mmCIF file of C-alpha atoms in Angstrom:
data_model
loop_
_atom_site.group_PDB
_atom_site.id
_atom_site.type_symbol
_atom_site.label_atom_id
_atom_site.label_comp_id
_atom_site.label_asym_id
_atom_site.label_seq_id
_atom_site.Cartn_x
_atom_site.Cartn_y
_atom_site.Cartn_z
ATOM 1 C CA MET B 1 5.272 11.941 27.521
ATOM 2 C CA VAL B 2 3.359 11.924 30.877
ATOM 3 C CA GLU B 3 4.602 9.389 33.422
ATOM 4 C CA TRP B 4 2.524 7.714 36.172
ATOM 5 C CA ILE B 5 3.596 5.961 39.446
ATOM 6 C CA ILE B 6 1.308 3.104 40.633
ATOM 7 C CA SER B 7 1.095 1.561 44.226
ATOM 8 C CA ASN B 8 4.308 3.197 45.418
ATOM 9 C CA LYS B 9 6.277 0.917 43.143
ATOM 10 C CA GLU B 10 8.794 2.104 40.685
ATOM 11 C CA TRP B 11 6.721 0.920 37.704
ATOM 12 C CA ILE B 12 6.514 3.569 35.061
ATOM 13 C CA PHE B 13 4.044 3.353 32.167
ATOM 14 C CA SER B 14 3.662 5.626 29.268
ATOM 15 C CA GLY B 15 0.230 6.879 28.122
ATOM 16 C CA LEU B 16 0.520 4.576 25.087
ATOM 17 C CA GLY B 17 1.036 1.503 27.295
ATOM 18 C CA ILE B 18 -2.101 2.259 29.302
ATOM 19 C CA ALA B 19 -4.149 2.517 26.116
ATOM 20 C CA ILE B 20 -2.967 -0.954 24.987
ATOM 21 C CA ILE B 21 -3.841 -2.542 28.363
ATOM 22 C CA SER B 22 -7.289 -0.905 28.397
ATOM 23 C CA ALA B 23 -8.038 -2.255 24.923
ATOM 24 C CA PHE B 24 -6.921 -5.761 25.963
ATOM 25 C CA PHE B 25 -9.325 -5.864 28.945
ATOM 26 C CA ALA B 26 -12.130 -4.488 26.773
ATOM 27 C CA ILE B 27 -11.667 -7.444 24.407
ATOM 28 C CA LEU B 28 -11.781 -9.898 27.316
ATOM 29 C CA LYS B 29 -15.000 -8.347 28.570
ATOM 30 C CA THR B 30 -16.755 -8.717 25.221
ATOM 31 C CA LYS B 31 -15.512 -12.281 24.577
ATOM 32 C CA THR B 32 -16.315 -13.783 27.981
ATOM 33 C CA PRO B 33 -20.009 -14.203 29.011
ATOM 34 C CA LYS B 34 -21.059 -13.477 32.581
ATOM 35 C CA GLY B 35 -19.996 -16.198 34.964
ATOM 36 C CA GLY B 36 -18.148 -17.977 32.178
ATOM 37 C CA GLU B 37 -14.615 -19.180 32.721
ATOM 38 C CA GLY B 38 -12.632 -21.770 30.796
ATOM 39 C CA ASN B 39 -14.210 -23.866 28.026
ATOM 40 C CA LEU B 40 -17.875 -23.296 27.100
ATOM 41 C CA ASN B 41 -20.557 -25.868 26.327
ATOM 42 C CA VAL B 42 -23.447 -25.027 23.999
ATOM 43 C CA SER B 43 -26.390 -27.355 23.383
ATOM 44 C CA GLY B 44 -27.786 -28.092 19.933
ATOM 45 C CA ASP B 45 -25.909 -28.712 16.714
ATOM 46 C CA LYS B 46 -23.181 -26.132 17.327
ATOM 47 C CA ASN B 47 -19.782 -26.679 18.945
ATOM 48 C CA VAL B 48 -17.870 -23.871 20.748
ATOM 49 C CA ILE B 49 -14.087 -24.125 20.926
ATOM 50 C CA GLY B 50 -12.072 -21.709 23.092
ATOM 51 C CA ASP B 51 -10.527 -20.813 26.463
ATOM 52 C CA GLY B 52 -12.852 -17.934 27.324
ATOM 53 C CA ASN B 53 -10.875 -15.419 25.297
ATOM 54 C CA ILE B 54 -11.092 -16.734 21.712
ATOM 55 C CA LEU B 55 -14.299 -18.395 20.505
ATOM 56 C CA GLN B 56 -14.932 -20.442 17.378
ATOM 57 C CA ILE B 57 -18.450 -21.715 16.625
ATOM 58 C CA THR B 58 -18.905 -24.543 14.119
ATOM 59 C CA ASN B 59 -21.921 -26.552 12.844
ATOM 60 C CA LEU B 60 -21.572 -30.231 13.647
ATOM 61 C CA THR B 61 -24.499 -31.473 11.536
ATOM 62 C CA GLU B 62 -26.862 -30.125 8.922
ATOM 63 C CA GLU B 63 -30.575 -30.616 9.387
ATOM 64 C CA LYS B 64 -31.822 -33.664 7.491
ATOM 65 C CA GLN B 65 -34.452 -33.214 4.834
ATOM 66 C CA GLN B 66 -37.783 -34.916 5.406
ATOM 67 C CA SER B 67 -38.860 -37.914 3.383
ATOM 68 C CA ASN B 68 -40.070 -36.931 -0.074
ATOM 69 C CA ILE B 69 -41.866 -39.485 -2.249
ATOM 70 C CA LYS B 70 -41.958 -39.183 -6.033
ATOM 71 C CA ILE B 71 -43.992 -41.394 -8.375
ATOM 72 C CA VAL B 72 -41.570 -42.929 -10.863
ATOM 73 C CA ASP B 73 -44.127 -44.888 -12.891
ATOM 74 C CA ILE B 74 -47.620 -46.384 -12.767
ATOM 75 C CA SER B 75 -48.228 -49.136 -15.312
ATOM 76 C CA LEU B 76 -50.944 -51.727 -15.939
ATOM 77 C CA ASN B 77 -51.131 -55.439 -16.589
ATOM 78 C CA GLU B 78 -54.551 -56.222 -18.085
ATOM 79 C CA ASP B 79 -53.909 -59.749 -19.359
ATOM 80 C CA LYS B 80 -56.012 -61.710 -16.838
ATOM 81 C CA GLU B 81 -56.521 -59.482 -13.843
ATOM 82 C CA PHE B 82 -56.310 -55.723 -13.637
ATOM 83 C CA ILE B 83 -52.994 -55.130 -11.848
ATOM 84 C CA VAL B 84 -51.575 -51.682 -11.131
ATOM 85 C CA ASP B 85 -47.771 -51.679 -10.885
ATOM 86 C CA ILE B 86 -46.577 -48.717 -8.780
ATOM 87 C CA LYS B 87 -42.940 -47.601 -8.671
ATOM 88 C CA LEU B 88 -41.881 -44.958 -6.155
ATOM 89 C CA ARG B 89 -38.695 -43.166 -5.101
ATOM 90 C CA ASN B 90 -37.834 -41.423 -1.844
ATOM 91 C CA ILE B 91 -35.531 -38.463 -2.608
ATOM 92 C CA GLY B 92 -35.467 -37.317 1.042
ATOM 93 C CA ASP B 93 -32.933 -38.072 3.784
ATOM 94 C CA GLN B 94 -35.347 -39.917 6.080
ATOM 95 C CA VAL B 95 -37.279 -43.187 5.757
ATOM 96 C CA ALA B 96 -40.789 -42.803 4.319
ATOM 97 C CA TYR B 97 -43.646 -45.001 5.569
ATOM 98 C CA ILE B 98 -46.492 -45.423 3.098
ATOM 99 C CA LYS B 99 -49.717 -46.187 4.931
ATOM 100 C CA GLU B 100 -52.564 -45.507 2.493
ATOM 101 C CA ILE B 101 -53.409 -45.246 -1.179
ATOM 102 C CA SER B 102 -56.398 -43.229 -2.313
ATOM 103 C CA PHE B 103 -58.330 -43.529 -5.560
ATOM 104 C CA ASP B 104 -60.005 -40.213 -6.296
ATOM 105 C CA ILE B 105 -62.851 -40.906 -8.719
ATOM 106 C CA LEU B 106 -63.413 -37.924 -11.007
ATOM 107 C CA ASP B 107 -66.035 -39.656 -13.165
ATOM 108 C CA TYR B 108 -67.179 -43.174 -14.027
ATOM 109 C CA TYR B 109 -69.505 -45.113 -16.296
ATOM 110 C CA ASN B 110 -70.679 -48.714 -16.025
ATOM 111 C CA ILE B 111 -70.650 -50.414 -19.417
ATOM 112 C CA ILE B 112 -74.071 -52.041 -19.778
ATOM 113 C CA ASN B 113 -74.242 -55.369 -21.532
ATOM 114 C CA PRO B 114 -76.367 -54.841 -24.693
ATOM 115 C CA GLN B 115 -76.732 -58.599 -25.037
ATOM 116 C CA MET B 116 -79.443 -59.824 -22.716
ATOM 117 C CA THR B 117 -77.306 -62.456 -21.037
ATOM 118 C CA HIS B 118 -78.450 -64.906 -18.382
ATOM 119 C CA TYR B 119 -75.785 -66.319 -16.090
ATOM 120 C CA GLN B 120 -75.232 -69.188 -13.794
ATOM 121 C CA LEU B 121 -73.251 -67.209 -11.230
ATOM 122 C CA VAL B 122 -70.781 -68.614 -8.733
ATOM 123 C CA GLU B 123 -69.365 -66.946 -5.639
ATOM 124 C CA SER B 124 -65.843 -65.763 -6.192
ATOM 125 C CA SER B 125 -63.202 -67.421 -4.051
ATOM 126 C CA HIS B 126 -60.675 -64.754 -4.988
ATOM 127 C CA THR B 127 -60.283 -61.686 -2.822
ATOM 128 C CA TYR B 128 -59.085 -58.633 -4.684
ATOM 129 C CA ASP B 129 -56.701 -56.326 -2.915
ATOM 130 C CA VAL B 130 -58.698 -53.253 -3.959
ATOM 131 C CA VAL B 131 -62.347 -53.224 -5.013
ATOM 132 C CA LEU B 132 -63.550 -49.883 -6.341
ATOM 133 C CA GLY B 133 -67.131 -48.698 -5.969
ATOM 134 C CA LYS B 134 -68.712 -45.397 -6.942
ATOM 135 C CA GLU B 135 -67.608 -43.197 -4.025
ATOM 136 C CA LYS B 136 -65.616 -40.105 -5.014
ATOM 137 C CA GLN B 137 -62.714 -40.950 -2.703
ATOM 138 C CA GLN B 138 -61.807 -44.519 -1.800
ATOM 139 C CA VAL B 139 -58.920 -45.072 0.621
ATOM 140 C CA PHE B 140 -57.146 -48.385 1.236
ATOM 141 C CA ASN B 141 -54.515 -49.303 3.800
ATOM 142 C CA VAL B 142 -51.058 -50.445 2.714
ATOM 143 C CA SER B 143 -47.795 -50.954 4.568
ATOM 144 C CA GLN B 144 -44.621 -50.045 2.697
ATOM 145 C CA SER B 145 -41.390 -48.365 3.756
ATOM 146 C CA ILE B 146 -38.816 -46.696 1.519
ATOM 147 C CA GLY B 147 -35.359 -45.848 2.851
ATOM 148 C CA ALA B 148 -33.619 -42.549 2.197
ATOM 149 C CA ASN B 149 -32.630 -42.249 -1.473
ATOM 150 C CA GLU B 150 -34.117 -45.672 -2.212
ATOM 151 C CA VAL B 151 -36.856 -47.031 -4.480
ATOM 152 C CA ASP B 152 -39.789 -49.376 -3.948
ATOM 153 C CA ARG B 153 -42.324 -51.218 -6.074
ATOM 154 C CA PHE B 154 -45.634 -52.809 -5.160
ATOM 155 C CA GLN B 155 -48.721 -54.015 -7.016
ATOM 156 C CA VAL B 156 -52.443 -53.571 -6.504
ATOM 157 C CA LYS B 157 -55.135 -55.779 -8.009
ATOM 158 C CA LEU B 158 -58.210 -53.809 -8.985
ATOM 159 C CA ALA B 159 -61.807 -54.816 -9.582
ATOM 160 C CA SER B 160 -65.141 -53.017 -9.614
ATOM 161 C CA SER B 161 -68.033 -53.892 -7.327
ATOM 162 C CA ILE B 162 -70.496 -51.966 -9.514
ATOM 163 C CA ALA B 163 -69.576 -53.446 -12.900
ATOM 164 C CA GLU B 164 -71.975 -55.942 -14.445
ATOM 165 C CA THR B 165 -70.860 -59.528 -15.004
ATOM 166 C CA ARG B 166 -68.484 -59.760 -17.991
ATOM 167 C CA MET B 167 -68.540 -55.941 -18.230
ATOM 168 C CA VAL B 168 -66.254 -53.194 -16.923
ATOM 169 C CA THR B 169 -66.552 -49.831 -15.203
ATOM 170 C CA ILE B 170 -64.749 -46.962 -16.892
ATOM 171 C CA TYR B 171 -63.052 -44.914 -14.170
ATOM 172 C CA TYR B 172 -61.597 -41.456 -14.694
ATOM 173 C CA LEU B 173 -59.373 -41.105 -11.635
ATOM 174 C CA THR B 174 -56.139 -40.154 -9.949
ATOM 175 C CA LEU B 175 -54.115 -42.199 -7.475
ATOM 176 C CA SER B 176 -52.696 -40.633 -4.310
ATOM 177 C CA ILE B 177 -49.971 -42.018 -2.032
ATOM 178 C CA ILE B 178 -50.326 -41.000 1.636
ATOM 179 C CA TYR B 179 -47.228 -41.417 3.792
ATOM 180 C CA ASP B 180 -45.667 -40.650 7.198
ATOM 181 C CA GLU B 181 -47.360 -39.507 10.396
ATOM 182 C CA ASP B 182 -48.044 -36.027 9.017
ATOM 183 C CA ASN B 183 -50.004 -37.461 6.050
ATOM 184 C CA LYS B 184 -47.924 -36.101 3.212
ATOM 185 C CA VAL B 185 -49.517 -36.763 -0.197
ATOM 186 C CA VAL B 186 -48.143 -37.326 -3.677
ATOM 187 C CA LYS B 187 -50.701 -37.488 -6.476
ATOM 188 C CA SER B 188 -50.480 -39.252 -9.831
ATOM 189 C CA GLU B 189 -51.516 -38.102 -13.260
ATOM 190 C CA LYS B 190 -55.099 -38.625 -14.432
ATOM 191 C CA TYR B 191 -56.072 -42.028 -15.841
ATOM 192 C CA LEU B 192 -58.932 -43.607 -17.757
ATOM 193 C CA TRP B 193 -59.159 -47.272 -16.794
ATOM 194 C CA ALA B 194 -61.544 -50.088 -17.722
ATOM 195 C CA VAL B 195 -61.797 -52.031 -14.455
ATOM 196 C CA PRO B 196 -63.380 -55.514 -14.569
ATOM 197 C CA SER B 197 -66.241 -56.839 -12.456
ATOM 198 C CA ILE B 198 -65.700 -58.935 -9.335
ATOM 199 C CA SER B 199 -68.472 -61.355 -10.333
ATOM 200 C CA GLU B 200 -67.794 -64.750 -11.878
ATOM 201 C CA TYR B 201 -70.061 -67.173 -13.710
ATOM 202 C CA ALA B 202 -70.097 -70.831 -14.693
ATOM 203 C CA ALA B 203 -72.227 -70.550 -17.848
ATOM 204 C CA CYS B 204 -74.496 -68.137 -19.730
ATOM 205 C CA TYR B 205 -76.801 -67.778 -22.723
ATOM 206 C CA ILE B 206 -77.890 -64.713 -24.737
ATOM 207 C CA SER B 207 -81.563 -64.123 -25.444
ATOM 208 C CA HIS B 208 -81.343 -60.950 -27.570
ATOM 209 C CA THR B 209 -79.352 -57.722 -28.136
ATOM 210 C CA SER B 210 -80.452 -54.150 -27.384
ATOM 211 C CA MET B 211 -79.292 -51.577 -29.939
ATOM 212 C CA GLU B 212 -80.409 -48.761 -27.621
ATOM 213 C CA ILE B 213 -78.049 -49.965 -24.895
ATOM 214 C CA ALA B 214 -75.225 -50.329 -27.412
ATOM 215 C CA LYS B 215 -75.832 -46.749 -28.550
ATOM 216 C CA LYS B 216 -75.838 -45.471 -24.952
ATOM 217 C CA ASN B 217 -72.537 -47.269 -24.256
ATOM 218 C CA TYR B 218 -70.977 -45.780 -27.381
ATOM 219 C CA LEU B 219 -71.991 -42.209 -26.546
ATOM 220 C CA GLU B 220 -70.718 -42.546 -22.977
ATOM 221 C CA LEU B 221 -67.420 -44.015 -24.167
ATOM 222 C CA LYS B 222 -67.022 -41.085 -26.571
ATOM 223 C CA ARG B 223 -67.730 -38.644 -23.734
ATOM 224 C CA MET B 224 -65.211 -40.281 -21.418
ATOM 225 C CA ASN B 225 -62.630 -40.375 -24.197
ATOM 226 C CA ASN B 226 -62.650 -36.561 -24.269
ATOM 227 C CA TYR B 227 -60.903 -36.429 -20.894
ATOM 228 C CA ASP B 228 -57.243 -35.475 -20.930
ATOM 229 C CA ALA B 229 -55.967 -38.660 -19.306
ATOM 230 C CA ILE B 230 -53.675 -41.636 -19.802
ATOM 231 C CA LYS B 231 -55.967 -44.311 -21.242
ATOM 232 C CA SER B 232 -55.620 -48.026 -20.615
ATOM 233 C CA ASN B 233 -55.303 -50.424 -23.540
ATOM 234 C CA HIS B 234 -58.548 -52.138 -22.590
ATOM 235 C CA PHE B 235 -60.481 -48.876 -22.707
ATOM 236 C CA ILE B 236 -58.992 -48.060 -26.100
ATOM 237 C CA SER B 237 -59.912 -51.516 -27.474
ATOM 238 C CA ILE B 238 -63.524 -51.258 -26.199
ATOM 239 C CA LEU B 239 -63.986 -47.838 -27.814
ATOM 240 C CA LYS B 240 -62.452 -49.110 -31.060
ATOM 241 C CA SER B 241 -64.862 -52.052 -31.123
ATOM 242 C CA TYR B 242 -67.871 -49.750 -30.731
ATOM 243 C CA GLU B 243 -66.484 -47.401 -33.397
ATOM 244 C CA GLU B 244 -66.128 -50.237 -35.888
ATOM 245 C CA ASN B 245 -69.704 -51.459 -35.320
ATOM 246 C CA LYS B 246 -71.547 -48.183 -34.760
ATOM 247 C CA SER B 247 -73.424 -48.483 -38.040
ATOM 248 C CA ASP B 248 -75.391 -51.357 -36.485
ATOM 249 C CA PHE B 249 -76.847 -49.363 -33.607
ATOM 250 C CA LEU B 250 -76.726 -45.673 -34.529
ATOM 251 C CA ILE B 251 -80.006 -44.417 -35.980
ATOM 252 C CA LYS B 252 -79.520 -42.657 -39.299
ATOM 253 C CA HIS B 253 -81.624 -39.538 -39.871
#
């Protein structure tokens, strides 16, 4: 083997020893960043452990998923008032803030009263939470929050401003939930609802009945029934009533 003498001292290294030392310093050079000595600090969600020679990088936290609202169920109570019962779930990791609900009207028909009825109307003292008109999109403010992996339930009373007294408006629609500052949207299935009028009356009398109006109502109900939608019980009962009495107003040829 070749021997070397360094700095006039009697230290003797073999060629193999020099190769080991050179490799050691090469490792130090690659492990240590410029100007870096001792422990290192790295910003963000990573933690660096080491003494400048051996580094270990670990993730301290995983990024949280955004809020994510799912519609669990939308049901109706049509006994006295038309109440929509909405059940939601947030499957995300962050709180969701619901700020608006939107009724997207795909089609509608006002049931016309075939009985010529005269009313003694009174002003309603009841304020409905949501009154639908005939606009294609109708947005209403709400204020609900759902925690991460939690559920919520709230109700909306519906009425129609365009329905005649004692009659209903048939709405073919979807319901959208708008939430968070970036306006995320979750949309419901399609529904066919018979929404009552906002008007109230003290008394009435009927002068006569129009078979032509009854026929028009029946044909429009049949048309609306062709939509692929979840139909309310009230709509189904109205259509059934017209079906059972159609012989009275349909002209036979």
